[in-house]
Tab-separated table of C-alpha atoms in Angstrom:
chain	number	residue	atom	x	y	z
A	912	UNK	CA	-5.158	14.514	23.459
A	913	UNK	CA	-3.638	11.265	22.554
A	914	UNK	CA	-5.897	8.635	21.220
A	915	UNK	CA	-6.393	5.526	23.005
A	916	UNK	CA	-9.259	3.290	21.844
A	917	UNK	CA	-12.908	4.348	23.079
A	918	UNK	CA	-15.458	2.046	25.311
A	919	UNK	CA	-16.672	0.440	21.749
A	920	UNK	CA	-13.248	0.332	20.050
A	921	UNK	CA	-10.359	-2.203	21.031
A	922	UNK	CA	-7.144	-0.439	19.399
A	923	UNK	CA	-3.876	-2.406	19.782
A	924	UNK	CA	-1.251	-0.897	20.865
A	925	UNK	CA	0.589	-0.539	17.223
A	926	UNK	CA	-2.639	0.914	16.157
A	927	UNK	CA	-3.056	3.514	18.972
A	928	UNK	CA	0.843	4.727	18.286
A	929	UNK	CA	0.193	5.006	14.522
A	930	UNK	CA	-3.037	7.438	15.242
A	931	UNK	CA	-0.883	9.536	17.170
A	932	UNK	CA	1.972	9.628	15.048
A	933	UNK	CA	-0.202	10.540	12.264
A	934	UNK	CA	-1.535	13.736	14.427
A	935	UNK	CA	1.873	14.665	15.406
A	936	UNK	CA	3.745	14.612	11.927
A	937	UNK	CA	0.238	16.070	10.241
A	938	UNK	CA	0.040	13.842	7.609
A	939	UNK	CA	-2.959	11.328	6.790
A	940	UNK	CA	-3.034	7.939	8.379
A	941	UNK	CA	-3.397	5.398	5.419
A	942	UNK	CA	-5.035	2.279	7.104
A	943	UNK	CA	-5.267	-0.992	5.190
A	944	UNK	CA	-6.220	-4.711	6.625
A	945	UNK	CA	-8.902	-7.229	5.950
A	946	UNK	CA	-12.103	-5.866	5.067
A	947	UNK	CA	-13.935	-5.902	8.297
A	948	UNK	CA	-11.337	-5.429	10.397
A	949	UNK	CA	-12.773	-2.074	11.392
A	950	UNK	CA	-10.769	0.437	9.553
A	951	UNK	CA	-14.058	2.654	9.028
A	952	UNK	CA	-14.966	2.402	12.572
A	953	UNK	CA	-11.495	3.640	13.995
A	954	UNK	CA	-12.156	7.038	11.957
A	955	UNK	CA	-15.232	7.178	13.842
A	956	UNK	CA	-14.348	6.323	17.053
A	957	UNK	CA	-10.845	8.501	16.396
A	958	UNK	CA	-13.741	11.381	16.133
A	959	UNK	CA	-15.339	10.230	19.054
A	960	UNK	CA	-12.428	10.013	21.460
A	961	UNK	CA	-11.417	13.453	20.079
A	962	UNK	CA	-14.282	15.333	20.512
A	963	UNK	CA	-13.661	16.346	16.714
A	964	UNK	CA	-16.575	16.350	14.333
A	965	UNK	CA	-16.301	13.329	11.381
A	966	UNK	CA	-16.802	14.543	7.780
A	967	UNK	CA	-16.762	10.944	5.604
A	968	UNK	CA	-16.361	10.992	1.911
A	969	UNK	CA	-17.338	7.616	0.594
A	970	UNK	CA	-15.565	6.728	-2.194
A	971	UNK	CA	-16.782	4.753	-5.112
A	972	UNK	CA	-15.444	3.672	-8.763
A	973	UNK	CA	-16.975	6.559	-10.215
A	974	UNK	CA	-15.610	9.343	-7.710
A	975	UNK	CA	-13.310	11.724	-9.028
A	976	UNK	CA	-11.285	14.148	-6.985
A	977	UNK	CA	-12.883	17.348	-7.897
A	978	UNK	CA	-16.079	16.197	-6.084
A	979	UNK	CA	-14.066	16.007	-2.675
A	980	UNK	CA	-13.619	20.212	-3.425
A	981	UNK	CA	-16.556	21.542	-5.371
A	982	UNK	CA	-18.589	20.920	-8.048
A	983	UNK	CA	-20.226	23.402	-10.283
A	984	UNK	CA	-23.691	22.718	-11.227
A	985	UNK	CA	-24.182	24.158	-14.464
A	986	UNK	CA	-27.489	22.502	-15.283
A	987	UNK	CA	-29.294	23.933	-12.273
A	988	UNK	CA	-28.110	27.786	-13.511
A	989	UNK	CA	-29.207	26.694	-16.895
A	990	UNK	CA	-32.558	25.605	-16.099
A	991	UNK	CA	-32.755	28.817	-13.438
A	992	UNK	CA	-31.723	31.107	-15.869
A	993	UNK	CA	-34.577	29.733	-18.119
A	994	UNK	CA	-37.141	30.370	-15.657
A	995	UNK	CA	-35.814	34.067	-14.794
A	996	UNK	CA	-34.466	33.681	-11.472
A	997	UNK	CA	-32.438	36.039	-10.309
A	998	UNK	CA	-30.250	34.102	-8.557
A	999	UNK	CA	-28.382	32.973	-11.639
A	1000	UNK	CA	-26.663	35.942	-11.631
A	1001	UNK	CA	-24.772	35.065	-8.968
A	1002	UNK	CA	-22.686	32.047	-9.750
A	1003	UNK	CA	-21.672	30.948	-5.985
A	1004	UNK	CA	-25.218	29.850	-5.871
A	1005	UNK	CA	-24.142	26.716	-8.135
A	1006	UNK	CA	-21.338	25.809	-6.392
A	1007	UNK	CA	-21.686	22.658	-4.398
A	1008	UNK	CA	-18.909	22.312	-1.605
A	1009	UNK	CA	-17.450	19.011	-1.419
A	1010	UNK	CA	-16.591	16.888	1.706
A	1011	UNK	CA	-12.296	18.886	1.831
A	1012	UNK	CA	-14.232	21.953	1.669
A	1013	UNK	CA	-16.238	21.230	4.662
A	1014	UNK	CA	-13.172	19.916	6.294
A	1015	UNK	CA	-11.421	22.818	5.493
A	1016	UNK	CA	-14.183	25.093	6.779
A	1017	UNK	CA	-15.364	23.469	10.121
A	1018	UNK	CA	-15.321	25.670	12.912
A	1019	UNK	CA	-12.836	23.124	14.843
A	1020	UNK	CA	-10.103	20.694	14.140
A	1021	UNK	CA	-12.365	17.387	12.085
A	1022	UNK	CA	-11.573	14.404	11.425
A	1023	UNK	CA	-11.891	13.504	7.444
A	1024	UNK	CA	-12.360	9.888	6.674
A	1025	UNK	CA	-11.478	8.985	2.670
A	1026	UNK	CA	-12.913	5.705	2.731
A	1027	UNK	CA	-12.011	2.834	0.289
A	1028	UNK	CA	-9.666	4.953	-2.159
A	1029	UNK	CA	-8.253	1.956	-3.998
A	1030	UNK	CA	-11.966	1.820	-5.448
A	1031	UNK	CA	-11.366	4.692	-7.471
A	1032	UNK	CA	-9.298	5.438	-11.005
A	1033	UNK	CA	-5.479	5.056	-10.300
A	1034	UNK	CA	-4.792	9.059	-10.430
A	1035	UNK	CA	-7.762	9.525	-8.142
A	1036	UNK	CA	-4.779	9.686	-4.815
A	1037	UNK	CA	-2.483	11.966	-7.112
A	1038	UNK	CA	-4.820	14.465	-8.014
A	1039	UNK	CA	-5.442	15.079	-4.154
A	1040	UNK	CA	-1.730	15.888	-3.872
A	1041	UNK	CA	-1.894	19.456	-3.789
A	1042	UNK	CA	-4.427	20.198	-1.692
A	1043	UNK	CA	-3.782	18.126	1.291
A	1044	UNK	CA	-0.120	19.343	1.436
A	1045	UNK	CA	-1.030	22.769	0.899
A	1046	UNK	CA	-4.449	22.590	2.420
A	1047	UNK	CA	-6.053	25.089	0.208
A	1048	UNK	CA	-7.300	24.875	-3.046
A	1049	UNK	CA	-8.585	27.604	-5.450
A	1050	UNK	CA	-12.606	27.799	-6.745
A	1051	UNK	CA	-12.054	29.163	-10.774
A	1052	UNK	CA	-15.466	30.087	-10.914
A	1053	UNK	CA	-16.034	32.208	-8.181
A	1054	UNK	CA	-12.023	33.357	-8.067
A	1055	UNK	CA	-11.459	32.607	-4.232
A	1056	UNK	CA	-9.107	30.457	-2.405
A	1057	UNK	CA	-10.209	28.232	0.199
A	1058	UNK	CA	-8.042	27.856	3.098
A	1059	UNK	CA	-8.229	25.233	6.125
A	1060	UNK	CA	-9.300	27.029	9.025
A	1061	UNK	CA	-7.688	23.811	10.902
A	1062	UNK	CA	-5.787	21.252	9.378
A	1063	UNK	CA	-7.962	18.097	9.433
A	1064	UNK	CA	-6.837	14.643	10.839
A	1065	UNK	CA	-7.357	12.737	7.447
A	1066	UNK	CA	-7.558	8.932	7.919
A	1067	UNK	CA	-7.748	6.899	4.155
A	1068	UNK	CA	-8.983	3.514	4.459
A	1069	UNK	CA	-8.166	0.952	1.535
A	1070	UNK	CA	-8.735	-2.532	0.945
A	1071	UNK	CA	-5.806	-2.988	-1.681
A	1072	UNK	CA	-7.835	-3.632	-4.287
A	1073	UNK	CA	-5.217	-0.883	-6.430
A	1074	UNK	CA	-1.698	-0.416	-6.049
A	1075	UNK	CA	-1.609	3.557	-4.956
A	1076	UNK	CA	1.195	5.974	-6.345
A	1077	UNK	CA	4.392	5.961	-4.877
A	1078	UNK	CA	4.310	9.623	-4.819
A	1079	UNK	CA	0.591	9.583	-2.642
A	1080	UNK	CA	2.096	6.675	-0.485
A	1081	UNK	CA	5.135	8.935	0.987
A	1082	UNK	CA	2.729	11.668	1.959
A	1083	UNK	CA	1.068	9.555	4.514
A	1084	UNK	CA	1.938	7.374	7.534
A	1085	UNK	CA	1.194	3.654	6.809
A	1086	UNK	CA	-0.812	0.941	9.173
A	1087	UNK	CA	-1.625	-2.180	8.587
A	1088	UNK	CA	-4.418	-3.650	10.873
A	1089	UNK	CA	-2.916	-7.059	11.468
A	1090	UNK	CA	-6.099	-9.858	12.353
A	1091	UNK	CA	-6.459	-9.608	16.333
A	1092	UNK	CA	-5.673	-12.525	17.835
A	1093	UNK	CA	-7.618	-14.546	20.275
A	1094	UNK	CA	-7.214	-12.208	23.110
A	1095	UNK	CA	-8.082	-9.132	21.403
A	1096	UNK	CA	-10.429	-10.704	19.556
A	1097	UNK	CA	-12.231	-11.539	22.810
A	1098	UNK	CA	-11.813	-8.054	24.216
A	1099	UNK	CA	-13.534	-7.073	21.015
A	1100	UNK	CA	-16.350	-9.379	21.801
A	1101	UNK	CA	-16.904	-7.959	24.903
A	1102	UNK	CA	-17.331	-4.409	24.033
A	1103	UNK	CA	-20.331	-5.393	21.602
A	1104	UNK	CA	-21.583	-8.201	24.082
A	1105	UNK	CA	-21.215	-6.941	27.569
A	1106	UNK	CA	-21.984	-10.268	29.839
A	1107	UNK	CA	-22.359	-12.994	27.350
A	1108	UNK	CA	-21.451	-16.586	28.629
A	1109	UNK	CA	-17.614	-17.123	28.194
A	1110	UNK	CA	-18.037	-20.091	27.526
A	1111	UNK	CA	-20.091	-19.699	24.702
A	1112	UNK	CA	-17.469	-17.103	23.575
A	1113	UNK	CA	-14.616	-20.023	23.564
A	1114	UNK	CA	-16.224	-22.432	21.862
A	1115	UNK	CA	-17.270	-19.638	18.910
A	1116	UNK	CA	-13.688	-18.727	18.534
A	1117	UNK	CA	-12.512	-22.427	18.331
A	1118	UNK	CA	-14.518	-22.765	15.453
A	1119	UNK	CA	-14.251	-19.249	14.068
A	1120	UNK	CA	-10.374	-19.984	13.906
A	1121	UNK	CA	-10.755	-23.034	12.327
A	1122	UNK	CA	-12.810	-21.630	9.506
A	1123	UNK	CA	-10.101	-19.232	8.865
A	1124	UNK	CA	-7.706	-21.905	9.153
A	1125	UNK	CA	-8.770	-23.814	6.004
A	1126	UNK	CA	-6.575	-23.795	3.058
A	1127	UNK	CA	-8.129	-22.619	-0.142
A	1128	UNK	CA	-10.726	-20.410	1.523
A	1129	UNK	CA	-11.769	-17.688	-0.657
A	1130	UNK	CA	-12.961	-15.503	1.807
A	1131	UNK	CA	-12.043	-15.924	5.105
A	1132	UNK	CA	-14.404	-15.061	7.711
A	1133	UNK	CA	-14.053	-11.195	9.617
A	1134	UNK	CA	-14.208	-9.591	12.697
A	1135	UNK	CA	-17.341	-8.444	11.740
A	1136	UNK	CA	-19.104	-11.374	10.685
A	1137	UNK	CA	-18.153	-13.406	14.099
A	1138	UNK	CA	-20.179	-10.196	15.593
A	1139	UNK	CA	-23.344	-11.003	13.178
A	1140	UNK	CA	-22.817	-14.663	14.266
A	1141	UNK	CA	-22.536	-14.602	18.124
A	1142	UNK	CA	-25.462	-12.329	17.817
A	1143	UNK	CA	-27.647	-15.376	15.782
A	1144	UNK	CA	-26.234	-17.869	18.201
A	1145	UNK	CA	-27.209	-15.608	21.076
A	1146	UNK	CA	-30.621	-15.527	19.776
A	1147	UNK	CA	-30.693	-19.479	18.784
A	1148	UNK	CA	-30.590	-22.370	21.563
A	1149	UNK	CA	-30.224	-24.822	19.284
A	1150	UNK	CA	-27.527	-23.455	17.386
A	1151	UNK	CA	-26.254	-22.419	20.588
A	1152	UNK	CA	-26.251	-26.061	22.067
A	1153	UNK	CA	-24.669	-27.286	18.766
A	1154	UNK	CA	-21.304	-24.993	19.027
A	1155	UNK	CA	-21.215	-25.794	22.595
A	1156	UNK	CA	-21.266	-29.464	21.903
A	1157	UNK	CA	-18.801	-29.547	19.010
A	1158	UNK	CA	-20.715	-32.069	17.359
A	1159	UNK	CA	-18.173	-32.933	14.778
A	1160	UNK	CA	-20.995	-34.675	12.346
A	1161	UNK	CA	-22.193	-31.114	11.242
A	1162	UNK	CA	-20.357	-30.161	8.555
A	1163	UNK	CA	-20.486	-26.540	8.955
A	1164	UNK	CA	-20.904	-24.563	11.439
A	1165	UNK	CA	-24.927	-23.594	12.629
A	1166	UNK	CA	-26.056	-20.643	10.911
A	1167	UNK	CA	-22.883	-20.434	8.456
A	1168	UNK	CA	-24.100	-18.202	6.454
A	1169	UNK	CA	-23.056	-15.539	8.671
A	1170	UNK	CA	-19.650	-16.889	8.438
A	1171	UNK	CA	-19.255	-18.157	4.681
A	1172	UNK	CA	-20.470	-16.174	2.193
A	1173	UNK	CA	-19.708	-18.053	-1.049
A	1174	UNK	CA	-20.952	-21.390	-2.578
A	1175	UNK	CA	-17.588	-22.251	-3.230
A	1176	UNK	CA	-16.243	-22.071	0.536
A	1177	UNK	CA	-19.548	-24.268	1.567
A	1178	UNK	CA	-18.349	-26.937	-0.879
A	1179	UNK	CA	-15.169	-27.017	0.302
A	1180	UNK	CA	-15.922	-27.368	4.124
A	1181	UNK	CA	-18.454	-30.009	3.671
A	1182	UNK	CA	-15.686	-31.498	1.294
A	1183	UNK	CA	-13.050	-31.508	4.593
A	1184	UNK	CA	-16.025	-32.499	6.918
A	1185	UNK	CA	-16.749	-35.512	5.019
A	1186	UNK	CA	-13.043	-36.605	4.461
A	1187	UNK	CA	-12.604	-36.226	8.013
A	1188	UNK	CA	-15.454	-38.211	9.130
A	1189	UNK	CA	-13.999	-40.668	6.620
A	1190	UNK	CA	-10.433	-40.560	8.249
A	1191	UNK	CA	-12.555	-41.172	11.525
């Protein structure tokens, strides 16, 4: 089954051939782009339009690699072994599977979503290595091996906050989720807002674009965040009426703060608002 988008997920067509590509050469899809941009979602919706379970291993600055096997949890047989349960005596009792293992294990082909690796320590991707080329990795404790009963469809999100190894980076088949453009981002609009006045939708982009537009943002607004601020203007007629109007006198947009989320990006648009005005 090829993937193609789903009914809640606009996938361009660079995006929909790098899915499949991924799934035919068996290697994990490494998926950077502006955070917001949906790179978590597509592993969900990938799941979705698959019919594939999703098994999602959050990473964070503290994760290390082990954790994605097993870990063993030698405080729990300590304290058990203290209190004379028998169980202690069997050690596979302490071992707590990790999100590969239950990858590995799943009765049917998952998808695996590694989300946000460049949070992690810089050998977090190497130490992962082994086990998704082999996909198998061996428990020391309990002296098995653990093999994939189906080879998972691993997507890794990142947001480039690290460089990753050059030696994890030719393992993998690379997209970058370019920022949709007006069209698509319209499209996109319409899957979350089925019905909503177009030309409501027009005038939010005009302004949307010129927000990203401005030199020396520090954050630019996402895909995301114009969702969270149709929704407020949905639910606002005055902030509604103001978009629609273009009143050029306000110097940010109504209800910016689903839009700009720094003090330093509000400074600098009422700084351009009032030199314009100025100019005018």
């Amino acid at each position: 089954m090829k993937f193609q988008g789903t009914e809640k997920y606009v996938a361009s067509d660079d995006l929909q051939m790098a899915v499949n590509a991924a799934i035919t050469l068996q290697r994990p899809l490494l998926i950077k782009g502006e955070p917001g941009t949906g790179k978590t979602l597509l592993a969900e919706e990938m799941a979705v339009a698959l019919d594939a379970p999703l098994i999602s291993w959050h990473i964070k600055s503290t994760t290390k690699a082990q954790q994605g096997l097993y870990e063993y949890d030698a405080v729990s047989r300590l304290r058990d072994s203290q209190l004379g349960d028998d169980k202690v005596h069997d050690i596979s009792n302490y071992i707590v599977k990790g999100k590969l293992w239950e990858a590995f294990e799943s009765e049917k082909q998952a998808v695996l979503l590694i989300d946000e690796i460049d949070k992690a320590d810089i050998e977090f991707p190497n130490d992962l290595l082994l086990e998704l080329d082999r996909m198998e990795f061996y428990v020391y404790e309990t002296k098995k091996r653990v093999q994939a009963r189906f080879r998972p469809i691993i997507v890794i999100t990142s947001n480039n906050e690290k460089e990753l190894p050059d030696a994890f980076l030719r393992r993998c088949f690379f997209h970058y989720i370019n920022f949709p453009d007006h069209e698509t981002l319209s499209r996109i609009v319409d899957v979350h807002f089925p019905g909503i006045q177009q030309e409501l939708v027009r005038d939010a982009l005009e302004i949307f674009f010129d927000v990203r537009k401005v030199p020396g943002l520090k954050k630019k607004p996402s895909t995301s965040e114009l969702i969270d601020w149709l929704k407020l203007l949905m639910a606002d007629d005055l902030a509604k009426k103001v978009v629609q109007e273009k009143d050029t006198s306000q110097a940010l947009p109504p209800l910016y703060g689903a839009l700009v989320k720094n003090e330093q990006d509000v400074h600098l648009l009422q700084k351009l608002a009032f030199m314009a005005r100025r100019r005018g």
